[in-house]
Amino acid sequence: EVQLVESGGGLVKPGGSLRLSCAASGFTFSNAWMSWVRQAPGKGLEWVGRIKSKTDGGTTDYAAPVKGRFTISRDDSKNTLYLQMNSLKTEDTAVYYCTTSGIAVAGDAFDIWGQGTMVTVSS
Amino acid sequence: SYVLTQPPSVSVAPGKTARITCGGNNIGSKSVHWYQQKPGQAPVLVIYYDSDRPSGIPERFSGSNSGNTATLTISRVEAGDEADYYCQVWDSSSDHLGVFGGGTKLTVL
């Protein structure tokens, strides 16, 4: 079964750090381009960033609000995606989803999603 | 940055047709993906590349894209279709490479 399972969410103070993990199974993780998408309470979806497969360069791209504060990385030996979040702000409070493309359908649509992990930034 | 505009809400009676629009500058030149999200759940892909349906998505769901508007059409609407729907494109010129619309709440009357 194709699956993405996020972990690592929790309560953190403004200015603090948190690392999220996303464990993948049921597909060839090393070939996948992986993204993080977040959703603030009662709000819409917001793309956070992505990492390409190592064969495609392994490069990362980030949305402007998180650039310079968040870092996406991957460990293909562990089939795991990470999101390191530093200098957290209250506006980073959201459910964070791990997602990928090209698994159930060909192309760049997000066809597999994790269940999400909640990050709350509050003093 | 590239902006996708969706109506906040659409209401439709069971058995009727719902149309949810997604507006963007020359969006017809881009590929549009649509996601359904029910309360407390992760999004689910329902339409990709403007009009293709993933396996398991009913034929009642269809999509089109031309000019400045993409449209998700749900025929013979059922109570179970009540959800939030989001359009999404990739835009290399945007500071948000992956761009989502603001979402539309579909209410089945």
Short mmCIF file of C-alpha atoms in Angstrom, two decimals:
data_model
loop_
_atom_site.label_atom_id
_atom_site.label_comp_id
_atom_site.label_asym_id
_atom_site.label_seq_id
_atom_site.Cartn_x
_atom_site.Cartn_y
_atom_site.Cartn_z
CA GLU A 1 0.00 0.00 0.00
CA VAL A 2 1.27 3.42 -0.96
CA GLN A 3 1.51 5.53 2.16
CA LEU A 4 2.97 8.73 3.59
CA VAL A 5 3.04 9.17 7.36
CA GLU A 6 4.05 12.46 8.94
CA SER A 7 5.32 12.91 12.47
CA GLY A 8 7.07 15.47 14.64
CA GLY A 9 4.40 18.11 15.05
CA GLY A 10 3.70 19.82 18.35
CA LEU A 11 3.69 23.05 20.30
CA VAL A 12 6.68 25.36 19.99
CA LYS A 13 7.37 28.93 21.08
CA PRO A 14 7.91 31.73 18.58
CA GLY A 15 11.51 31.75 17.46
CA GLY A 16 11.86 28.05 18.15
CA SER A 17 12.61 25.13 15.87
CA LEU A 18 10.92 21.88 14.94
CA ARG A 19 11.70 19.04 12.55
CA LEU A 20 8.95 17.15 10.78
CA SER A 21 9.40 13.73 9.24
CA CYS A 22 7.46 11.92 6.53
CA ALA A 23 7.91 8.17 6.18
CA ALA A 24 7.12 6.80 2.73
CA SER A 25 6.22 3.24 1.77
CA GLY A 26 4.77 1.33 -1.16
CA PHE A 27 6.62 3.18 -3.92
CA THR A 28 10.18 3.96 -5.01
CA PHE A 29 10.85 6.94 -2.75
CA SER A 30 14.23 7.73 -4.27
CA ASN A 31 12.61 8.52 -7.63
CA ALA A 32 9.92 10.78 -6.19
CA TRP A 33 9.76 14.56 -6.07
CA MET A 34 8.39 15.39 -2.63
CA SER A 35 6.57 18.47 -1.40
CA TRP A 36 5.27 19.93 1.84
CA VAL A 37 1.89 21.69 1.84
CA ARG A 38 0.40 23.39 4.90
CA GLN A 39 -3.05 24.50 5.98
CA ALA A 40 -3.59 27.07 8.71
CA PRO A 41 -6.67 26.50 10.87
CA GLY A 42 -9.79 27.30 8.87
CA LYS A 43 -7.74 28.40 5.86
CA GLY A 44 -6.80 27.03 2.46
CA LEU A 45 -3.87 24.99 1.21
CA GLU A 46 -0.45 26.62 0.86
CA TRP A 47 2.53 25.04 -0.90
CA VAL A 48 5.61 25.24 1.31
CA GLY A 49 8.37 23.73 -0.78
CA ARG A 50 9.67 20.68 -2.61
CA ILE A 51 12.75 18.57 -3.17
CA LYS A 52 13.54 16.81 -6.40
CA SER A 53 14.91 13.29 -6.63
CA LYS A 54 18.67 12.95 -6.50
CA THR A 55 18.71 11.72 -10.08
CA ASP A 56 17.04 14.99 -11.05
CA GLY A 57 19.52 17.02 -9.04
CA GLY A 58 18.05 16.84 -5.54
CA THR A 59 17.46 20.58 -5.55
CA THR A 60 14.95 22.39 -3.37
CA ASP A 61 12.47 25.22 -3.93
CA TYR A 62 10.60 27.16 -1.28
CA ALA A 63 7.66 29.52 -1.00
CA ALA A 64 8.61 33.09 -0.17
CA PRO A 65 7.15 33.10 3.39
CA VAL A 66 9.42 30.24 4.50
CA LYS A 67 12.53 30.78 2.40
CA GLY A 68 15.61 31.08 4.57
CA ARG A 69 13.83 29.62 7.62
CA PHE A 70 12.70 26.17 6.43
CA THR A 71 14.87 23.43 4.93
CA ILE A 72 13.63 20.34 3.12
CA SER A 73 15.86 17.28 2.97
CA ARG A 74 15.55 13.58 2.25
CA ASP A 75 17.17 10.32 3.30
CA ASP A 76 16.53 7.85 0.52
CA SER A 77 18.10 5.02 2.57
CA LYS A 78 15.34 5.52 5.14
CA ASN A 79 12.56 6.46 2.66
CA THR A 80 12.04 9.59 4.72
CA LEU A 81 11.42 13.26 3.93
CA TYR A 82 12.19 16.01 6.43
CA LEU A 83 11.15 19.59 7.03
CA GLN A 84 13.43 21.54 9.36
CA MET A 85 11.62 24.64 10.57
CA ASN A 86 13.62 27.40 12.27
CA SER A 87 12.73 30.88 13.51
CA LEU A 88 9.11 29.84 13.73
CA LYS A 89 6.40 32.47 13.72
CA THR A 90 2.81 32.32 14.94
CA GLU A 91 1.70 32.44 11.31
CA ASP A 92 3.44 29.11 10.71
CA THR A 93 0.74 27.43 12.80
CA ALA A 94 -0.85 24.86 10.49
CA VAL A 95 -1.35 21.24 9.61
CA TYR A 96 1.65 20.20 7.53
CA TYR A 97 1.08 17.62 4.80
CA CYS A 98 3.69 15.60 3.00
CA THR A 99 2.73 14.91 -0.62
CA THR A 100 4.16 13.58 -3.83
CA SER A 101 3.36 13.23 -7.50
CA GLY A 102 3.71 10.72 -10.30
CA ILE A 103 2.73 7.70 -8.22
CA ALA A 104 -0.98 7.01 -8.81
CA VAL A 105 -1.08 9.14 -11.95
CA ALA A 106 1.67 10.32 -14.29
CA GLY A 107 2.80 13.90 -14.03
CA ASP A 108 3.04 16.66 -11.45
CA ALA A 109 -0.30 16.57 -9.65
CA PHE A 110 -0.18 15.75 -5.94
CA ASP A 111 -1.62 12.25 -6.08
CA ILE A 112 -0.52 10.88 -2.71
CA TRP A 113 -0.94 12.73 0.60
CA GLY A 114 -0.09 11.97 4.20
CA GLN A 115 -2.60 12.49 7.00
CA GLY A 116 -0.86 15.64 8.19
CA THR A 117 0.80 16.72 11.42
CA MET A 118 -0.20 19.79 13.44
CA VAL A 119 2.33 22.48 14.29
CA THR A 120 1.30 25.14 16.78
CA VAL A 121 3.53 28.16 17.33
CA SER A 122 2.46 29.99 20.47
CA SER A 123 3.94 31.48 23.60
CA SER B 1 3.06 36.13 -7.96
CA TYR B 2 0.47 34.10 -9.84
CA VAL B 3 -3.00 34.24 -8.28
CA LEU B 4 -5.83 31.72 -8.61
CA THR B 5 -9.29 33.01 -7.72
CA GLN B 6 -12.12 30.71 -6.64
CA PRO B 7 -15.59 31.58 -5.36
CA PRO B 8 -15.72 30.99 -1.59
CA SER B 9 -18.87 28.94 -1.84
CA VAL B 10 -21.15 27.15 -4.27
CA SER B 11 -24.48 25.59 -3.39
CA VAL B 12 -26.36 23.00 -5.39
CA ALA B 13 -29.33 20.68 -4.92
CA PRO B 14 -28.81 16.92 -5.03
CA GLY B 15 -28.94 15.55 -8.56
CA LYS B 16 -28.07 18.90 -10.13
CA THR B 17 -24.77 20.06 -11.66
CA ALA B 18 -22.18 22.06 -9.72
CA ARG B 19 -19.59 24.18 -11.47
CA ILE B 20 -16.61 25.53 -9.54
CA THR B 21 -14.42 28.05 -11.31
CA CYS B 22 -10.76 28.88 -10.93
CA GLY B 23 -9.64 32.14 -12.47
CA GLY B 24 -6.09 33.08 -13.37
CA ASN B 25 -4.25 35.16 -15.94
CA ASN B 26 -4.13 33.03 -19.10
CA ILE B 27 -4.72 29.92 -17.00
CA GLY B 28 -5.62 28.11 -20.22
CA SER B 29 -1.89 27.93 -20.98
CA LYS B 30 -1.24 26.03 -17.75
CA SER B 31 -2.19 22.58 -16.48
CA VAL B 32 -4.75 22.68 -13.69
CA HIS B 33 -5.20 20.07 -10.96
CA TRP B 34 -8.23 19.86 -8.65
CA TYR B 35 -8.39 18.49 -5.09
CA GLN B 36 -11.30 17.58 -2.86
CA GLN B 37 -10.93 17.95 0.91
CA LYS B 38 -13.49 16.79 3.43
CA PRO B 39 -13.39 18.02 7.05
CA GLY B 40 -10.54 16.57 9.04
CA GLN B 41 -9.12 14.71 6.05
CA ALA B 42 -6.20 15.16 3.68
CA PRO B 43 -6.89 16.44 0.17
CA VAL B 44 -7.66 13.95 -2.60
CA LEU B 45 -6.83 14.48 -6.26
CA VAL B 46 -10.03 14.43 -8.34
CA ILE B 47 -8.92 15.96 -11.67
CA TYR B 48 -5.43 16.35 -13.11
CA TYR B 49 -4.12 18.00 -16.25
CA ASP B 50 -7.32 19.97 -16.69
CA SER B 51 -9.65 17.06 -17.39
CA ASP B 52 -8.16 13.66 -16.52
CA ARG B 53 -9.66 11.58 -13.71
CA PRO B 54 -7.59 9.34 -11.42
CA SER B 55 -8.75 5.78 -11.00
CA GLY B 56 -11.58 5.59 -8.48
CA ILE B 57 -12.93 9.08 -9.10
CA PRO B 58 -16.50 8.93 -10.45
CA GLU B 59 -17.19 9.96 -14.04
CA ARG B 60 -19.47 12.62 -12.60
CA PHE B 61 -16.33 14.69 -12.02
CA SER B 62 -14.98 16.49 -15.07
CA GLY B 63 -12.81 19.50 -15.83
CA SER B 64 -12.10 22.05 -18.50
CA ASN B 65 -9.64 24.89 -18.96
CA SER B 66 -9.60 27.76 -21.43
CA GLY B 67 -8.70 31.42 -21.52
CA ASN B 68 -8.66 32.82 -18.00
CA THR B 69 -10.91 30.23 -16.36
CA ALA B 70 -10.66 26.57 -15.41
CA THR B 71 -13.82 24.79 -14.32
CA LEU B 72 -14.51 21.71 -12.23
CA THR B 73 -17.92 20.26 -13.04
CA ILE B 74 -19.69 17.76 -10.81
CA SER B 75 -22.75 16.20 -12.42
CA ARG B 76 -25.60 14.52 -10.54
CA VAL B 77 -24.30 15.91 -7.26
CA GLU B 78 -24.59 13.68 -4.21
CA ALA B 79 -24.51 14.52 -0.50
CA GLY B 80 -21.09 12.89 -0.28
CA ASP B 81 -19.65 15.48 -2.68
CA GLU B 82 -19.98 18.18 -0.03
CA ALA B 83 -16.40 19.32 0.57
CA ASP B 84 -13.84 22.02 -0.09
CA TYR B 85 -12.36 22.03 -3.57
CA TYR B 86 -9.01 23.55 -4.53
CA CYS B 87 -7.45 24.21 -7.91
CA GLN B 88 -3.67 24.16 -8.29
CA VAL B 89 -1.06 25.00 -10.92
CA TRP B 90 2.71 25.17 -11.11
CA ASP B 91 4.10 28.60 -11.96
CA SER B 92 7.84 28.97 -12.40
CA SER B 93 7.60 32.76 -12.39
CA SER B 94 5.91 32.88 -9.00
CA ASP B 95 7.44 33.09 -5.54
CA HIS B 96 5.03 30.26 -4.76
CA LEU B 97 6.07 27.67 -7.32
CA GLY B 98 3.10 25.56 -6.41
CA VAL B 99 0.01 27.77 -6.42
CA PHE B 100 -3.35 26.88 -4.89
CA GLY B 101 -6.62 28.68 -5.27
CA GLY B 102 -8.30 29.88 -2.11
CA GLY B 103 -10.75 27.00 -2.14
CA THR B 104 -14.50 26.66 -2.69
CA LYS B 105 -16.89 25.18 -0.18
CA LEU B 106 -19.46 23.06 -2.02
CA THR B 107 -22.71 22.79 -0.10
CA VAL B 108 -25.30 20.22 -1.12
CA LEU B 109 -28.70 21.62 -0.20
#
